[in-house]
Amino acid sequence: MRSDLMKKGLERAPHRSLFKAMGYTDEEIARPMIGVVNSANEIIPGHIHLDIIAGDVKAGIRMAGGTPVEFPVIGVCDGIAMGHDGMKFSLASRELIADSIEIMAMAHPFDALVFIPNCDKIIPGMLMAALRLNIPAIFVSGGPMLAGTLDGKSVDLITVFQAVGQVKSKRMTLKELRALEDCACPGCGSCSGMYTANSMNCVTEALGLGLPGNGTILAVQAARRRLAKDTGMKIMELLKKKIRPRDIATLNAFKNAIAVDMALGCSTNTVLHIPAIAHEAGIKLDINIFNEISAKTPNICKLSPAGPHHIEDLDAAGGIQAVMKEISKRGVVYLKALTVSGKRVGDNIKGARVLNREVIRSLERPYTAEGGIAILRGNLAPDGAVVKQSAVSPEMMVNEGRARVFDSEDDAIKAILGGRIKSGDIVVIRYEGPKGGPGMREMLAPTSAIVGMGLDKSVALLTDGRFSGGTQGAAIGHISPEAAEGGPIGLVKEGDIIAIDIPKKKITLKISAAETAKRRKAFKPRPPAIKSGYLMRYASLVTSASTGAIFKEG
C-alpha cells in the first residue's frame, strides 16, 4: 500500500506514534488510509453542510475496511465574491486548490482519495489534482439547492441579481426585492440552476469520476447521504482493483462530458475548466472540439437561466444518466468508457429512463439542433471566444451594433445602471482576462443588470473576462488573446461597429486592415494593476483563456 511509506516497518515507529497521538489504533493504522478531501466552510451555501457528507463518506470507508483521514480545502463563493475585487481571486483559487491537494497527498501518501466539492472553482481544482496525482479517486458533491418559490413561481439567485436592475429601472420596489431576497435561496446546496457549480458536478458524473446521481440528487435529500456512503465504500473497490483517474478520464470520457455539456446547456466556464482538467491527464483538448461535438449534439434541456426548469426538475426527470441515454441514440456517447461505478457507461445507462419529456426533450424535439455552447472566432477573437447560445434570444443570434468600451467591469456596471446603455449598443469590457484582471472576474452583475433593465434582447456584451453560468443573453466571453496580452479587443474604440453571427461562429470588428495596423502600432497594453501578493504571481504565470487559463510550464 502507498500509505506503508509513512506507517510500516521499524523506521516508521515515530510516525505511528504521531498517529496514535491523534487516537488512531494499530488496526486503523494497518488498514488502507483514504484521504477525504473536504471543502466544507461557513461562507458558501453549497459547502455549509459538507461536514455531514464527509461523515457519511467516512462511514462508507470504514464499512468497507478502510481508515478515512480528512483534510480541508479552501473555497470561494462566486456569488458572494461577485461585483467587487474578491472575484479576482475565484478562478485564481483553482490552481491553489489543486496545488494544496497535491501537497497534502504527497506529504502524506494516502492509498486513495475521496473528493467532496460542490461549487465553482473547487470542483475543477479537485479534478485537476485527482488527475495530476493519479491515485485511486472518486468524487461526491454536496448536491444542488432547491429552487425558491415566490407568488407561486420558481425563483433563484439569478432572479435576485436581475431584480437589482429592475429596481433601478423602477420595475420593482425595494419591498418586493426584499421578499425575493428572503426566499430565492431556500437552503444549503449549489445554486439551483445550471450555473457553473451544477454544470461541473454534472460534467464530473458524465466524465465517469462521480457515481450516477452525483450531479443532480438534491443536497437536502437522504439519497445524497446514501450516495456519500456508497462513494466511501466504492473507493475501497477502486483501490482493490487499482483503477485510477486516468484509466477513467480518457479522451473518449472527455468527449462524453462535452456532449452532456452541450445537451444540458451548461455554463461557459466549462470551456475553461474541461481543457485544464484534461491537461492534467496529459490530454490536449483544443477548444474547437466544443463546436465539433456541439454540431452533433442537440440541446435537449433548458435549465435556469436559459429556461424555467431547475436541477431538482432534471433529477426528477431521470438525471444525467437519462440525458446520456437519450443523446447516445445520436452516437455521441462512448458506451465503453469506464466509470467509478466499476461499470461501463453503457451498463450504467441501460436502466435509465426519461420521466419528463418537457425537462429532457427527445432528439426528435430538441430546443436547438446544436449544443448549448458555441466557440466564436474572427478578427476580434483570433484564438476564440465563448457564448452560451442556448441562453441567447433568437433576435440576438445575429447582431451588429455600436461599441461602448469600458476598461473594467465596475465602469460598465455604472453605465448600465445609470441608463447610459441604449438598445443596439454592444458593451465591451476589457482588461478583465486571466492576466489583465488579474483573475478573470465572472460578470454576472452587468449581464443581470442588462436583463433587469429590459435590454437583454437588444444589447450584447463582449469581454476578455468570463461569465457566470447564471448569465443569459448575448454575452460573449473569454475573448482571446486578452487585452493585457495585446489582443485585438484592446484596439476597439468607442463607436466602432461590431458584428456578431453566432450561427456562423463569427465575431468581427468592422475596421479596415490599415486602421487596424495603425491602432496596433500605437497600442500599449495596460499592465495589471495589482503589484503584490498572490494575484501578482498569478498574473505572471497564467496563460490564455483559450488554453484553460492553466499556468505556464517550465
Short mmCIF file of N, CA and C in Angstrom, two decimals, residues 255 258-263 287-299 327 330-332 363 366 368-375 389 502-503 505:
data_model
loop_
_atom_site.label_atom_id
_atom_site.label_comp_id
_atom_site.label_asym_id
_atom_site.label_seq_id
_atom_site.Cartn_x
_atom_site.Cartn_y
_atom_site.Cartn_z
N LYS A 255 -14.93 13.49 -24.20
CA LYS A 255 -15.92 13.73 -25.26
C LYS A 255 -17.33 13.49 -24.73
N ILE A 258 -18.29 16.54 -22.68
CA ILE A 258 -18.62 17.69 -23.52
C ILE A 258 -19.98 17.50 -24.19
N ALA A 259 -20.29 16.28 -24.59
CA ALA A 259 -21.60 16.02 -25.21
C ALA A 259 -22.73 16.29 -24.22
N VAL A 260 -22.55 15.86 -22.98
CA VAL A 260 -23.55 16.14 -21.94
C VAL A 260 -23.63 17.64 -21.67
N ASP A 261 -22.49 18.29 -21.64
CA ASP A 261 -22.41 19.75 -21.51
C ASP A 261 -23.28 20.42 -22.57
N MET A 262 -23.17 19.98 -23.80
CA MET A 262 -23.93 20.57 -24.90
C MET A 262 -25.42 20.27 -24.79
N ALA A 263 -25.76 19.05 -24.41
CA ALA A 263 -27.16 18.66 -24.28
C ALA A 263 -27.86 19.44 -23.18
N ILE A 287 -10.08 24.01 -27.99
CA ILE A 287 -11.47 24.43 -27.76
C ILE A 287 -12.36 24.23 -28.98
N ASN A 288 -11.78 24.00 -30.14
CA ASN A 288 -12.60 23.71 -31.33
C ASN A 288 -13.43 22.44 -31.17
N ILE A 289 -12.99 21.56 -30.26
CA ILE A 289 -13.73 20.31 -30.05
C ILE A 289 -15.14 20.59 -29.54
N PHE A 290 -15.33 21.73 -28.85
CA PHE A 290 -16.66 22.07 -28.36
C PHE A 290 -17.62 22.30 -29.53
N ASN A 291 -17.16 23.00 -30.57
CA ASN A 291 -18.00 23.20 -31.75
C ASN A 291 -18.25 21.89 -32.49
N GLU A 292 -17.22 21.06 -32.57
CA GLU A 292 -17.36 19.78 -33.27
C GLU A 292 -18.42 18.90 -32.62
N ILE A 293 -18.38 18.83 -31.29
CA ILE A 293 -19.35 17.99 -30.57
C ILE A 293 -20.72 18.66 -30.54
N SER A 294 -20.73 20.00 -30.44
CA SER A 294 -21.99 20.74 -30.45
C SER A 294 -22.76 20.50 -31.74
N ALA A 295 -22.05 20.41 -32.85
CA ALA A 295 -22.70 20.22 -34.15
C ALA A 295 -23.46 18.89 -34.23
N LYS A 296 -23.07 17.93 -33.38
CA LYS A 296 -23.68 16.60 -33.41
C LYS A 296 -24.63 16.36 -32.23
N THR A 297 -24.66 17.30 -31.27
CA THR A 297 -25.40 17.07 -30.03
C THR A 297 -26.46 18.12 -29.81
N PRO A 298 -27.72 17.79 -29.95
CA PRO A 298 -28.79 18.78 -29.74
C PRO A 298 -28.87 19.24 -28.28
N ASN A 299 -29.34 20.45 -28.10
CA ASN A 299 -29.63 20.97 -26.76
C ASN A 299 -31.04 20.51 -26.38
N ILE A 327 -29.02 11.05 -25.61
CA ILE A 327 -28.10 11.51 -26.65
C ILE A 327 -27.25 10.37 -27.22
N ARG A 330 -27.86 9.31 -30.70
CA ARG A 330 -27.24 10.08 -31.77
C ARG A 330 -25.79 9.62 -32.00
N GLY A 331 -25.32 8.69 -31.19
CA GLY A 331 -23.96 8.16 -31.36
C GLY A 331 -22.87 9.05 -30.81
N VAL A 332 -23.21 9.98 -29.90
CA VAL A 332 -22.21 10.91 -29.38
C VAL A 332 -21.69 10.49 -28.00
N LEU A 363 -34.67 13.57 -28.92
CA LEU A 363 -33.85 14.03 -30.05
C LEU A 363 -34.71 14.53 -31.20
N PRO A 366 -35.78 18.66 -30.03
CA PRO A 366 -34.82 19.40 -29.20
C PRO A 366 -35.16 20.89 -29.18
N THR A 368 -32.76 23.13 -29.66
CA THR A 368 -31.99 23.51 -30.84
C THR A 368 -31.25 22.29 -31.35
N ALA A 369 -30.93 22.32 -32.63
CA ALA A 369 -30.24 21.19 -33.24
C ALA A 369 -28.79 21.09 -32.78
N GLU A 370 -28.23 22.23 -32.35
CA GLU A 370 -26.86 22.26 -31.86
C GLU A 370 -26.85 22.34 -30.34
N GLY A 371 -25.66 22.11 -29.76
CA GLY A 371 -25.50 22.16 -28.32
C GLY A 371 -25.56 23.56 -27.74
N GLY A 372 -25.47 23.63 -26.41
CA GLY A 372 -25.71 24.87 -25.70
C GLY A 372 -24.60 25.89 -25.76
N ILE A 373 -23.39 25.49 -26.14
CA ILE A 373 -22.23 26.40 -26.14
C ILE A 373 -21.66 26.49 -27.55
N ALA A 374 -21.18 27.69 -27.90
CA ALA A 374 -20.53 27.88 -29.21
C ALA A 374 -19.21 28.62 -29.02
N ILE A 375 -18.23 28.26 -29.82
CA ILE A 375 -16.94 28.96 -29.88
C ILE A 375 -16.97 29.86 -31.11
N GLN A 389 -25.03 29.80 -26.19
CA GLN A 389 -26.01 30.14 -27.21
C GLN A 389 -27.42 29.68 -26.84
N ILE A 502 -23.66 34.32 -34.36
CA ILE A 502 -23.47 33.10 -33.58
C ILE A 502 -23.69 31.84 -34.42
N PRO A 503 -24.70 31.78 -35.28
CA PRO A 503 -24.85 30.57 -36.12
C PRO A 503 -23.63 30.27 -36.98
N LYS A 505 -20.63 31.28 -36.15
CA LYS A 505 -19.49 31.23 -35.22
C LYS A 505 -18.48 32.35 -35.49
#
